[in-house]
CSV table of C-alpha atoms in Angstrom, one decimal:
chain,number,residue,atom,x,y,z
R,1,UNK,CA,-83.1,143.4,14.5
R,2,UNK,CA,-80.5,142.3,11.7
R,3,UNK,CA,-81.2,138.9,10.0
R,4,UNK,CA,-78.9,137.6,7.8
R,5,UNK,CA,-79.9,135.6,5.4
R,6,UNK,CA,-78.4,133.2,2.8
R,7,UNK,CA,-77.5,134.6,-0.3
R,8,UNK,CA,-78.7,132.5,-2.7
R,9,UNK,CA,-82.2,133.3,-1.2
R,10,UNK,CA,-82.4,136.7,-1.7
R,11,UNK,CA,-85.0,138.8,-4.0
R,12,UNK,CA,-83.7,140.7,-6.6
R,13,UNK,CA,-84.3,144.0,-4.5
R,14,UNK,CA,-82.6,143.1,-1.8
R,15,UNK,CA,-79.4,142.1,-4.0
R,16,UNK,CA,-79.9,145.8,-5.7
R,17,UNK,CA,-80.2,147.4,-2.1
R,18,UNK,CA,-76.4,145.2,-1.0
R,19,UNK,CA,-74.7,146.4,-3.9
R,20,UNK,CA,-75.8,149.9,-3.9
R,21,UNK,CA,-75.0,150.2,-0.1
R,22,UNK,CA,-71.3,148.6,-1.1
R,23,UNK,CA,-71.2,151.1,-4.0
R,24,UNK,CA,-71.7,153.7,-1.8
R,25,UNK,CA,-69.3,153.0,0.7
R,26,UNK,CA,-66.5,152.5,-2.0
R,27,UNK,CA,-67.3,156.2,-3.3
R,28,UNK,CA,-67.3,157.6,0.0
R,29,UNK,CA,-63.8,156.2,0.7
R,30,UNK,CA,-65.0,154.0,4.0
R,31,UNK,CA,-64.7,150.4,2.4
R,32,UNK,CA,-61.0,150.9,1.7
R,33,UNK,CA,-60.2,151.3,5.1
R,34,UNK,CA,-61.7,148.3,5.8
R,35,UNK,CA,-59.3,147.1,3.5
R,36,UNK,CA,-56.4,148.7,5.0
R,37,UNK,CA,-57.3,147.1,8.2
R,38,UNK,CA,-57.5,144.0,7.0
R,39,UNK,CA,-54.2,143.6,5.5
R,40,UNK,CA,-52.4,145.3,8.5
R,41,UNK,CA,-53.6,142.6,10.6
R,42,UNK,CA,-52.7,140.0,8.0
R,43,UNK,CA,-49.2,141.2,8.2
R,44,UNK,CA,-49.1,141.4,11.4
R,45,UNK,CA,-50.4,138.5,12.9
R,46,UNK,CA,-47.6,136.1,13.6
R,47,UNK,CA,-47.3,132.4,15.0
R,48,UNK,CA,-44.6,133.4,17.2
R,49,UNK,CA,-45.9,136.9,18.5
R,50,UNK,CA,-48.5,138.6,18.9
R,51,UNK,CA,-51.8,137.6,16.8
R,52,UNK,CA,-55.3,138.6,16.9
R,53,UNK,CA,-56.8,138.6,13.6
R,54,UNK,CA,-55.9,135.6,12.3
R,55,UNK,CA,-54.2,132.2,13.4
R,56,UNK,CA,-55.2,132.6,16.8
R,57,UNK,CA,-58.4,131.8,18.8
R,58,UNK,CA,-59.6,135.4,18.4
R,59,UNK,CA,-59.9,135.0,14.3
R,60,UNK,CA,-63.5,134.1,15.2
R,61,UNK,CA,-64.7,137.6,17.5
R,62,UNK,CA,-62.2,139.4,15.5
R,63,UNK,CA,-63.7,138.5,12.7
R,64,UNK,CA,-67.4,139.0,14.0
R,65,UNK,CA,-66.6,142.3,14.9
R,66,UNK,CA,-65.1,143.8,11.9
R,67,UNK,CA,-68.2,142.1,10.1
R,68,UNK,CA,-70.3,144.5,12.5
R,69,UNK,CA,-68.5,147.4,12.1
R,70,UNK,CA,-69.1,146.7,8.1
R,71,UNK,CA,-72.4,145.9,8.5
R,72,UNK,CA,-73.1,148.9,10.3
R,73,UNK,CA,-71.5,150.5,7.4
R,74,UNK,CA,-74.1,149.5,5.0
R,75,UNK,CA,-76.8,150.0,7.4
R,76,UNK,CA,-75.7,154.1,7.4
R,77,UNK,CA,-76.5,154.1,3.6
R,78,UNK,CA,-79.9,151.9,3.5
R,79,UNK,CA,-80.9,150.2,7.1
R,80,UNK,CA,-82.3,147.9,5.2
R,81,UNK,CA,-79.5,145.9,4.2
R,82,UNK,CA,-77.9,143.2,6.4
R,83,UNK,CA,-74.9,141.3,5.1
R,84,UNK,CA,-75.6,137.9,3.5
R,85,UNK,CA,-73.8,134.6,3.8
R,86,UNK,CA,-71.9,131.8,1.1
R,87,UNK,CA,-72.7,128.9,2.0
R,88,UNK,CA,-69.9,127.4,-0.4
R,89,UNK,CA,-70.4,123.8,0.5
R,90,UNK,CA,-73.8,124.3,-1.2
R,91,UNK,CA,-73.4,126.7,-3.8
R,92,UNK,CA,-70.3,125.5,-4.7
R,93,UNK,CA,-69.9,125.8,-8.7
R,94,UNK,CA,-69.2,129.4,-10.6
R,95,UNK,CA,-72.7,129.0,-12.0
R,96,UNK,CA,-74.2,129.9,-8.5
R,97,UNK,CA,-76.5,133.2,-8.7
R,98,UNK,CA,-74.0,134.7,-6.3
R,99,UNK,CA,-72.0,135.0,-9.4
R,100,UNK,CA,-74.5,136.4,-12.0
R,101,UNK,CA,-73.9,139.9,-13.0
R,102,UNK,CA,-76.8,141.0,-11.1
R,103,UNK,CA,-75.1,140.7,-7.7
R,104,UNK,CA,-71.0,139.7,-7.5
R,105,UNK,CA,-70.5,139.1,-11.3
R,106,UNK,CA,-68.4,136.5,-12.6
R,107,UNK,CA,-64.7,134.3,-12.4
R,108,UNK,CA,-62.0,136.5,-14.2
R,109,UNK,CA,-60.9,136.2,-17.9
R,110,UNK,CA,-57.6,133.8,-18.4
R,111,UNK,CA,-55.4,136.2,-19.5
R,112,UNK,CA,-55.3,138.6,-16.8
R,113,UNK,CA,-57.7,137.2,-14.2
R,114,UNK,CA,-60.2,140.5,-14.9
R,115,UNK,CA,-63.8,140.2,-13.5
R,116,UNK,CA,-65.7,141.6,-17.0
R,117,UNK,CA,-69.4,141.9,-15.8
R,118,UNK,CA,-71.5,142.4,-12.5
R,119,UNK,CA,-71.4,146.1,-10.8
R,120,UNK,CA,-67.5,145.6,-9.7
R,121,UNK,CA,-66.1,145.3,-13.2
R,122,UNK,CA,-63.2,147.3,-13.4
R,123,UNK,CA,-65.1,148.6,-16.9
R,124,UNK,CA,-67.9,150.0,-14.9
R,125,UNK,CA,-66.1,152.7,-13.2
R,126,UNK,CA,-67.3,152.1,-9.9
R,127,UNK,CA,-64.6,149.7,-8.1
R,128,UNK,CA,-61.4,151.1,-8.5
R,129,UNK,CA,-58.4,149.2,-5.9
R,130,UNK,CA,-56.9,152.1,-4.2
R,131,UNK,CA,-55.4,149.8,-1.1
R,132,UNK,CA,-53.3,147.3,-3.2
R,133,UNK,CA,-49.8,144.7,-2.8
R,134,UNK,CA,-49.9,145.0,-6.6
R,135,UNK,CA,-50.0,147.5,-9.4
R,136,UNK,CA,-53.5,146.6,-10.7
R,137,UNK,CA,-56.2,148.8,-10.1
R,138,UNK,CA,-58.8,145.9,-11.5
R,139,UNK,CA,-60.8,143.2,-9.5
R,140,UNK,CA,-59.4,139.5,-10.2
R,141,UNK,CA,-61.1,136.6,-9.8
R,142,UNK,CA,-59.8,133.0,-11.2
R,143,UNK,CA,-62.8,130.8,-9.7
R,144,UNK,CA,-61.9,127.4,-8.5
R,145,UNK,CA,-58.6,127.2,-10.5
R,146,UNK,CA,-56.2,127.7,-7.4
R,147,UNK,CA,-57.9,125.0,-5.8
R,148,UNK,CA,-60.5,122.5,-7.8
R,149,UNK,CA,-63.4,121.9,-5.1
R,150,UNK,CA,-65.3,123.9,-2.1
R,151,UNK,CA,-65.4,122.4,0.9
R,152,UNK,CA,-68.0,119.6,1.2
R,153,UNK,CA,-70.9,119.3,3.2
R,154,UNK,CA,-69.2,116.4,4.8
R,155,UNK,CA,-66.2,118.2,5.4
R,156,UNK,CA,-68.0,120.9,7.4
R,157,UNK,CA,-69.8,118.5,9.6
R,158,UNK,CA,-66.4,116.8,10.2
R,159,UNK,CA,-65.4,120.5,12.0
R,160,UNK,CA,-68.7,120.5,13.6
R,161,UNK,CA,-67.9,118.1,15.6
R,162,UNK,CA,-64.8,118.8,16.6
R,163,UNK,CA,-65.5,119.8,20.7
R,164,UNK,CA,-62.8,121.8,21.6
R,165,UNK,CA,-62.4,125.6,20.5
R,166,UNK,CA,-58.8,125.9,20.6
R,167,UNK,CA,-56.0,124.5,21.9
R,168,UNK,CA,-52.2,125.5,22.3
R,169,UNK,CA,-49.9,127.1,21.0
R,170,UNK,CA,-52.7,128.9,19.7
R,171,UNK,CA,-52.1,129.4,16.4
R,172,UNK,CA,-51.4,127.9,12.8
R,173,UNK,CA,-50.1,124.9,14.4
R,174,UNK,CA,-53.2,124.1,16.6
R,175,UNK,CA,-55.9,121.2,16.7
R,176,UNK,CA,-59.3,121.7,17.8
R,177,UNK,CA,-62.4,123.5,16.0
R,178,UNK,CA,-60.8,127.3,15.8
R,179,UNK,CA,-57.8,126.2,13.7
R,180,UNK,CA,-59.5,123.4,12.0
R,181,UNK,CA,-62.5,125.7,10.6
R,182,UNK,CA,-59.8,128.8,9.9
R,183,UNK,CA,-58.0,126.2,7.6
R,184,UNK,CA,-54.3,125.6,8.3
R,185,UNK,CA,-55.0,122.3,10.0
R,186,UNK,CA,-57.0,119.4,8.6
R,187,UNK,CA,-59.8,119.1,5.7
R,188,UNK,CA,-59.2,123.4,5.2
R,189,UNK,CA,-62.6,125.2,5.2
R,190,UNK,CA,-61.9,129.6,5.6
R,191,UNK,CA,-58.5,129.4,4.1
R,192,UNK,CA,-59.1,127.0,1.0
R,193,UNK,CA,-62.4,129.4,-0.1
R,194,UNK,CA,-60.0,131.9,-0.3
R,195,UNK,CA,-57.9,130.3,-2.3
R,196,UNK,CA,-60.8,129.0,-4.3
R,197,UNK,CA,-61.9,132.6,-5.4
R,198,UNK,CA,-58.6,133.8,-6.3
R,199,UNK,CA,-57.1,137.0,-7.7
R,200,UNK,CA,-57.4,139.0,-4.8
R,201,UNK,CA,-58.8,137.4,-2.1
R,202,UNK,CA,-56.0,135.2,-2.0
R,203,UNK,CA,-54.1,137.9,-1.3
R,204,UNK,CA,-53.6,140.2,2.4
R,205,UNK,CA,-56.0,142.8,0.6
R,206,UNK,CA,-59.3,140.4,0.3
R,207,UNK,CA,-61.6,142.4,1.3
R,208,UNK,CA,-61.2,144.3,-2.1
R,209,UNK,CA,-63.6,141.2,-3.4
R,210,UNK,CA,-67.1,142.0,-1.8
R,211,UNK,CA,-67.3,138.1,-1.6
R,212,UNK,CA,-65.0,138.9,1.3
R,213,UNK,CA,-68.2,139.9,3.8
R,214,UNK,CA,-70.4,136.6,2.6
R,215,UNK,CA,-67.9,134.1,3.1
R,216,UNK,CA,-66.6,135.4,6.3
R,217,UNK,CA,-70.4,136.0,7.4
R,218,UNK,CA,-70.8,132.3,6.5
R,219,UNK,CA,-68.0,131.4,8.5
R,220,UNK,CA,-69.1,133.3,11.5
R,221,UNK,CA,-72.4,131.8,11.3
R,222,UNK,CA,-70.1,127.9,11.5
R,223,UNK,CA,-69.0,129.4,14.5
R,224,UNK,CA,-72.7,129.9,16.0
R,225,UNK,CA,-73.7,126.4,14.6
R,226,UNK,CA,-70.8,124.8,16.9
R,227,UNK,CA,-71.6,126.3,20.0
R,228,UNK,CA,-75.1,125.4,19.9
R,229,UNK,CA,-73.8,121.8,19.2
R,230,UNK,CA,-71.3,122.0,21.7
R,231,UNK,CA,-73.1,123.9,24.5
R,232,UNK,CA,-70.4,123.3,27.4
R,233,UNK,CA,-67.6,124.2,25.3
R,234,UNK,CA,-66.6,127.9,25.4
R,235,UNK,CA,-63.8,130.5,24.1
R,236,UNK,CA,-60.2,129.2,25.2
R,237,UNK,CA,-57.7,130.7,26.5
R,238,UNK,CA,-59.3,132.3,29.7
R,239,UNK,CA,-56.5,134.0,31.0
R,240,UNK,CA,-52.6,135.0,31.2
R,241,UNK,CA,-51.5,133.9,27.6
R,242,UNK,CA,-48.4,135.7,26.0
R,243,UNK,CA,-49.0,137.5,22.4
R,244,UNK,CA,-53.1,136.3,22.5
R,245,UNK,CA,-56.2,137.7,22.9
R,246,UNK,CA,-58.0,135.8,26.1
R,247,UNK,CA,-61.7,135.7,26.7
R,248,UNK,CA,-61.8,139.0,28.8
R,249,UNK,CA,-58.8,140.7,27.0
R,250,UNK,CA,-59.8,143.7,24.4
R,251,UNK,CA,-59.0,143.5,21.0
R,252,UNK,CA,-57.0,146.0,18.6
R,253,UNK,CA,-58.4,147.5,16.7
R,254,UNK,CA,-61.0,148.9,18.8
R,255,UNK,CA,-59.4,148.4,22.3
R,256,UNK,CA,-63.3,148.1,24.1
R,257,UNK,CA,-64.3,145.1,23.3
R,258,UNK,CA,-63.4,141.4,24.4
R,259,UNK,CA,-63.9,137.9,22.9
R,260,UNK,CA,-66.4,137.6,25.8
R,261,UNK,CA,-68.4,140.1,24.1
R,262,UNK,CA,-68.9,138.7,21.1
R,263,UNK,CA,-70.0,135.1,22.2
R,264,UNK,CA,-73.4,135.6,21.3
R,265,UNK,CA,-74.7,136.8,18.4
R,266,UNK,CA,-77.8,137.0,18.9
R,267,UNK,CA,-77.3,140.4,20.4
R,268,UNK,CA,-76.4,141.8,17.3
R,269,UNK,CA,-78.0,139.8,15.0
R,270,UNK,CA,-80.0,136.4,13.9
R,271,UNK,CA,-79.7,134.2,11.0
R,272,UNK,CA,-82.4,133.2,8.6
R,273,UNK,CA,-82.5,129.6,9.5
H,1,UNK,CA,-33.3,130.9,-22.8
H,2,UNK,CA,-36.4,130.5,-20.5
H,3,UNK,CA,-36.1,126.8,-21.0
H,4,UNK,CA,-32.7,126.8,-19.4
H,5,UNK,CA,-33.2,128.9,-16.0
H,6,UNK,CA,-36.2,126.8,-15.8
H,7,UNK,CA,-34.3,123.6,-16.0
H,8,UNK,CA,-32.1,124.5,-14.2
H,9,UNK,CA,-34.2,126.4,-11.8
H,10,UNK,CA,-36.4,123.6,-11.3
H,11,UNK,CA,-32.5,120.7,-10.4
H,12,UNK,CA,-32.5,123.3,-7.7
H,13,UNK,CA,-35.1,123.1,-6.0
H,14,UNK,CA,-35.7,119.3,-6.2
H,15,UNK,CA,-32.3,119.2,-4.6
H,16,UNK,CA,-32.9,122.5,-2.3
H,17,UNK,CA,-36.5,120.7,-1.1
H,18,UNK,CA,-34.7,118.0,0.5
H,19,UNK,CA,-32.2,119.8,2.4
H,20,UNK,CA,-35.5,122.3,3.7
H,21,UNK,CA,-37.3,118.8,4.4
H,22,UNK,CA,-33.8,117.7,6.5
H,23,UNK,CA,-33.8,121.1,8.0
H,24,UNK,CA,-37.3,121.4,9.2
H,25,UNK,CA,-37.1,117.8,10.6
H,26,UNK,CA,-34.0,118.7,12.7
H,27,UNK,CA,-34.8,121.7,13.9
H,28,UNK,CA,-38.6,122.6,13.9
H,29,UNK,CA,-38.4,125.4,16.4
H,30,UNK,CA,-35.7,127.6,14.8
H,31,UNK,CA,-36.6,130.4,13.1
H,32,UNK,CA,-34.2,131.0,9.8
H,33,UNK,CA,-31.8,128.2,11.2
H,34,UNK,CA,-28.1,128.7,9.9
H,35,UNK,CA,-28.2,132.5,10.6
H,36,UNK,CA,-24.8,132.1,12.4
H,37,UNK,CA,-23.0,130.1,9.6
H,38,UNK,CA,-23.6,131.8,6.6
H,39,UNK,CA,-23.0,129.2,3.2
H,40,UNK,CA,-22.9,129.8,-0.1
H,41,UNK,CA,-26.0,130.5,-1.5
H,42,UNK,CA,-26.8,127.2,-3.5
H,43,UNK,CA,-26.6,125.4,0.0
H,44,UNK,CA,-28.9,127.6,2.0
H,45,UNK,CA,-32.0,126.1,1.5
H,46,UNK,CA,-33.6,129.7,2.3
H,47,UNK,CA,-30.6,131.7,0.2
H,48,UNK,CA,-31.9,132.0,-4.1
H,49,UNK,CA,-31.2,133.9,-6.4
H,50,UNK,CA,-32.3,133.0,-9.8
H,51,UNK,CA,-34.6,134.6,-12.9
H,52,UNK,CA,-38.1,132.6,-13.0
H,53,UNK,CA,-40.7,133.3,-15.9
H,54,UNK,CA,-38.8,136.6,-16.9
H,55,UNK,CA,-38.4,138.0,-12.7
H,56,UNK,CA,-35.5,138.3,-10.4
H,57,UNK,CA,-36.2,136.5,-7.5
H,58,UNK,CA,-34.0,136.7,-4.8
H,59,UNK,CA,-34.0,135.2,-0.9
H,60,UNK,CA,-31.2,136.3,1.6
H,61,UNK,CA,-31.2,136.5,5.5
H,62,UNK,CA,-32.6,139.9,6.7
H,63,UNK,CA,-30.3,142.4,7.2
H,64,UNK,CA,-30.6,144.8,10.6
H,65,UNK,CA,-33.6,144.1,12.5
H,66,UNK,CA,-36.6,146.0,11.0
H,67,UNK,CA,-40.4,145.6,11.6
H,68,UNK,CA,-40.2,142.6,9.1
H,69,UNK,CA,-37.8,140.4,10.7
H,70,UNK,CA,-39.8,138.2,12.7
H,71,UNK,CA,-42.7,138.0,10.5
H,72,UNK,CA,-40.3,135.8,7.8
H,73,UNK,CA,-38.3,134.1,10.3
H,74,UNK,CA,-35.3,136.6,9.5
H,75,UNK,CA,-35.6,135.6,5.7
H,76,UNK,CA,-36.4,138.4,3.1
H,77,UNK,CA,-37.2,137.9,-0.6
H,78,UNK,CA,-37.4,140.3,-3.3
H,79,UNK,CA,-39.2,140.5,-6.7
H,80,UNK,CA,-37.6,142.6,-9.3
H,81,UNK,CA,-35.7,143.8,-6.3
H,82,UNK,CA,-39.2,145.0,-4.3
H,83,UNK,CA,-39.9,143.2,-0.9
H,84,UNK,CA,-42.6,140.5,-0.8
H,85,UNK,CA,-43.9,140.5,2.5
H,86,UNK,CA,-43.7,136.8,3.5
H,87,UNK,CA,-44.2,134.7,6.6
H,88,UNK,CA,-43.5,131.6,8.4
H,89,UNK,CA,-45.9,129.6,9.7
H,90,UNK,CA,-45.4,127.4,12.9
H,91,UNK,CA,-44.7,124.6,10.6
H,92,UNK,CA,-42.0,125.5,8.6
H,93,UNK,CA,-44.3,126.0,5.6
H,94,UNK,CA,-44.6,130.1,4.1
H,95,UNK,CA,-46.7,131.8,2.5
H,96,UNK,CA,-46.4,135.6,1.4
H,97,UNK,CA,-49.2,139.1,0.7
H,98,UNK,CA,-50.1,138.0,-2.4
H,99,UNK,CA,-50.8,134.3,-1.6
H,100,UNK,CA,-51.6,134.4,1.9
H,101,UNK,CA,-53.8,131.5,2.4
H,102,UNK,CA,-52.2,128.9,0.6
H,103,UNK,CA,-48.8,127.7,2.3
H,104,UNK,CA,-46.1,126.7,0.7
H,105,UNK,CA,-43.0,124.5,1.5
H,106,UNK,CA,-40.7,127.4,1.0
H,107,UNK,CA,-39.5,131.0,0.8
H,108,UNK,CA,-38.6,130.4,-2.9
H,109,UNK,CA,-41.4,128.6,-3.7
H,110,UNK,CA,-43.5,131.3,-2.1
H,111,UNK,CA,-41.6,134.1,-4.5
H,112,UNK,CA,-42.3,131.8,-7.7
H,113,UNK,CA,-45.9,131.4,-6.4
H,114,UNK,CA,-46.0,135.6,-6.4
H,115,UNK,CA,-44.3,135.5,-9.6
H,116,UNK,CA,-47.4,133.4,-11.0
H,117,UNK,CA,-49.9,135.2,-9.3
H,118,UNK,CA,-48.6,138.5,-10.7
H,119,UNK,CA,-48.8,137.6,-14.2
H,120,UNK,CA,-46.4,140.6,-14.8
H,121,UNK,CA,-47.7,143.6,-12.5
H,122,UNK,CA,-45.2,145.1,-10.5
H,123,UNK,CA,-45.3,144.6,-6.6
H,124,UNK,CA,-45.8,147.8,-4.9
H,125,UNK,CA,-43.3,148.7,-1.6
H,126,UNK,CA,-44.6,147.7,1.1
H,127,UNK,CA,-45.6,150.2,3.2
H,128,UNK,CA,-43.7,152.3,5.4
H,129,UNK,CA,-44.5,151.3,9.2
């Protein structure tokens, strides 16, 4: 069985075995249709139509999903490996290890936002960006410049406790835990680490940033926190909503598998703590 | 020269942010509001054209229909005369592919906030779908 565990907790080996299996994905040509995925739903996705990916109750199991699929990516290179989470409301400065050229490397240079050390330097030859909006080919990173401050500690709690899942219309405009944890309502937790990072996973093509896959896995693992907190509360809508995905709906991509699915992770995975 | 077209870029959109904020306020439901009584540009408070930090930027209703359309509310912008890919959010706020977390108060704000984030690059076409 998978456990994922917190980043900043990992051995040296195990941060050696992460990148490798990333490495190896890149060269092989898979991770960049992850990419390509990505942004296609990011385009996609709209307040007023259809929306699966993002600004809608199923960002959470879509998200879970394509963290699987990745996940299960890795594991075909070195089963070893499981993906690791951010916890940004703890590690929450660019001097975290997560940033230490032995694992992500480091914030960009000011004049053109280039990551210089770490294994996905540009000058290391191995993580060239194929699926791009822009013409650089070079990972960017401008660490907490497009926003000063991480989400707090406080901050998460206060979405913790928020009981509902979702609520209508479903989508950027919504109160309740979904919306408020995805960030376009209230304190901002998904969307302002984005933002945070910078270069480009501030853009529809984040996932070119292997930070991508920890904060996301970090997220999903906010989502597990509230529903053990909030036991009666479940995945809304349940049924008959125009444009998104209901709790016994499949999802696009992969057309075979529903939000009701993916409730419980524990099926596919565990978490350290 | 740069010091000019900021100037005066910047009269603009003090003066172009309060007619989006009326807008918004009146009409929170419509998507690109004003599609059926085109104005001069300067009065459109979704209609720029103007040269920020060395770029065209340009913002105009969409023509024809197009895969596109209702992701920007019917509003296209251009850098350097290459789409943006931008959309509006339930609240009248945008954000665009380059910036796509971070929403903005509008579609000419979101093109200067690709400007910045570009530091120069060209955007690439979006692609054909």
């Amino acid at each position: 069985m998978t456990v994922r565990k917190n980043q900043a907790t990992l051995t040296a080996d195990e941060k050696k075995r992460f990148v490798d299996a990333v490495l190896a994905l890149k060269r092989g040509g898979r991770y960049d249709e992850f990419v390509r995925t990505h942004n296609e739903f990011i385009m996609s996705d709209t307040d007023t139509g259809e929306r699966t990916g993002h600004r809608s109750p199923s960002f959470l199991p879509w998200h879970r999903r394509f963290l699987l699929d990745f996940e299960r990516a890795l594991q075909s290179v070195d089963s070893s490996v499981a993906l690791p989470y951010w916890d940004w409301s703890a590690d929450r400065t660019p001097r975290a290890s997560l940033w230490a050229p032995d694992f992500l490397g480091g914030t960009g240079r000011s004049s053109d936002g280039r990551v210089m050390d770490g294994p996905f330097a540009a000058a290391a030859g191995n993580w060239p960006l194929t699926v791009r909006v822009d013409g650089r080919t070079f990972l960017r990173r401008s660490l907490g410049t497009g926003v000063r401050e991480l989400p707090t500690r406080a901050e998460v709690e206060s979405v913790l406790s928020i009981p509902t899942y979702d609520m209508a219309p479903y989508n950027s405009a919504s109160d309740g835990f979904r919306n408020n944890l995805e960030g376009w309502r209230g304190v901002n937790l998904h969307n302002r680490v984005h933002v945070w990072v910078g270069g480009q996973m501030a853009t529809g093509v984040s996932p070119n940033d292997p930070v991508f896959w920890l904060h996301h896995a970090y997220v999903d693992k906010l989502w597990a926190q509230w529903q053990s907190r909030h036991p009666g509360a479940g995945y809304v809508p349940t049924g008959g909503t125009a444009d998104v995905v209901d709790l016994d709906e499949t999802m696009k991509p992969w057309n075979d598998v529903r939000p009701a699915d993916l409730l419980d992770h524990t099926k596919f995975y565990t978490f350290d703590s | 020269m740069p010091d000019i077209s900021r100037r005066r870029a910047l009269t603009a959109a003090a003066a172009l942010a309060a007619t989006a904020t009326a807008a918004t306020l009146a009409a929170p439901a419509a998507s690109a509001a004003g599609h059926e009584h085109p104005m001069p540009m300067p009065r459109h408070p979704e209609n720029f054209d103007e040269v920020y930090k060395g770029r065209r930027i340009q913002g105009r209703p969409m023509s024809g229909g197009g895969h596109h359309a209702e992701h920007g509310g019917g509003v296209e912008v251009l850098v350097d005369g290459v789409e943006l890919h931008v959309m509006r959010n339930a609240d009248g706020t945008w954000i665009s592919v380059v910036s796509h977390y971070d929403p903005v108060a509008t579609p000419r704000a979101a093109a200067r906030a690709a400007v910045d984030e570009l530091q120069g690059a060209p955007l690439l076409p979006l692609p054909a779908n």
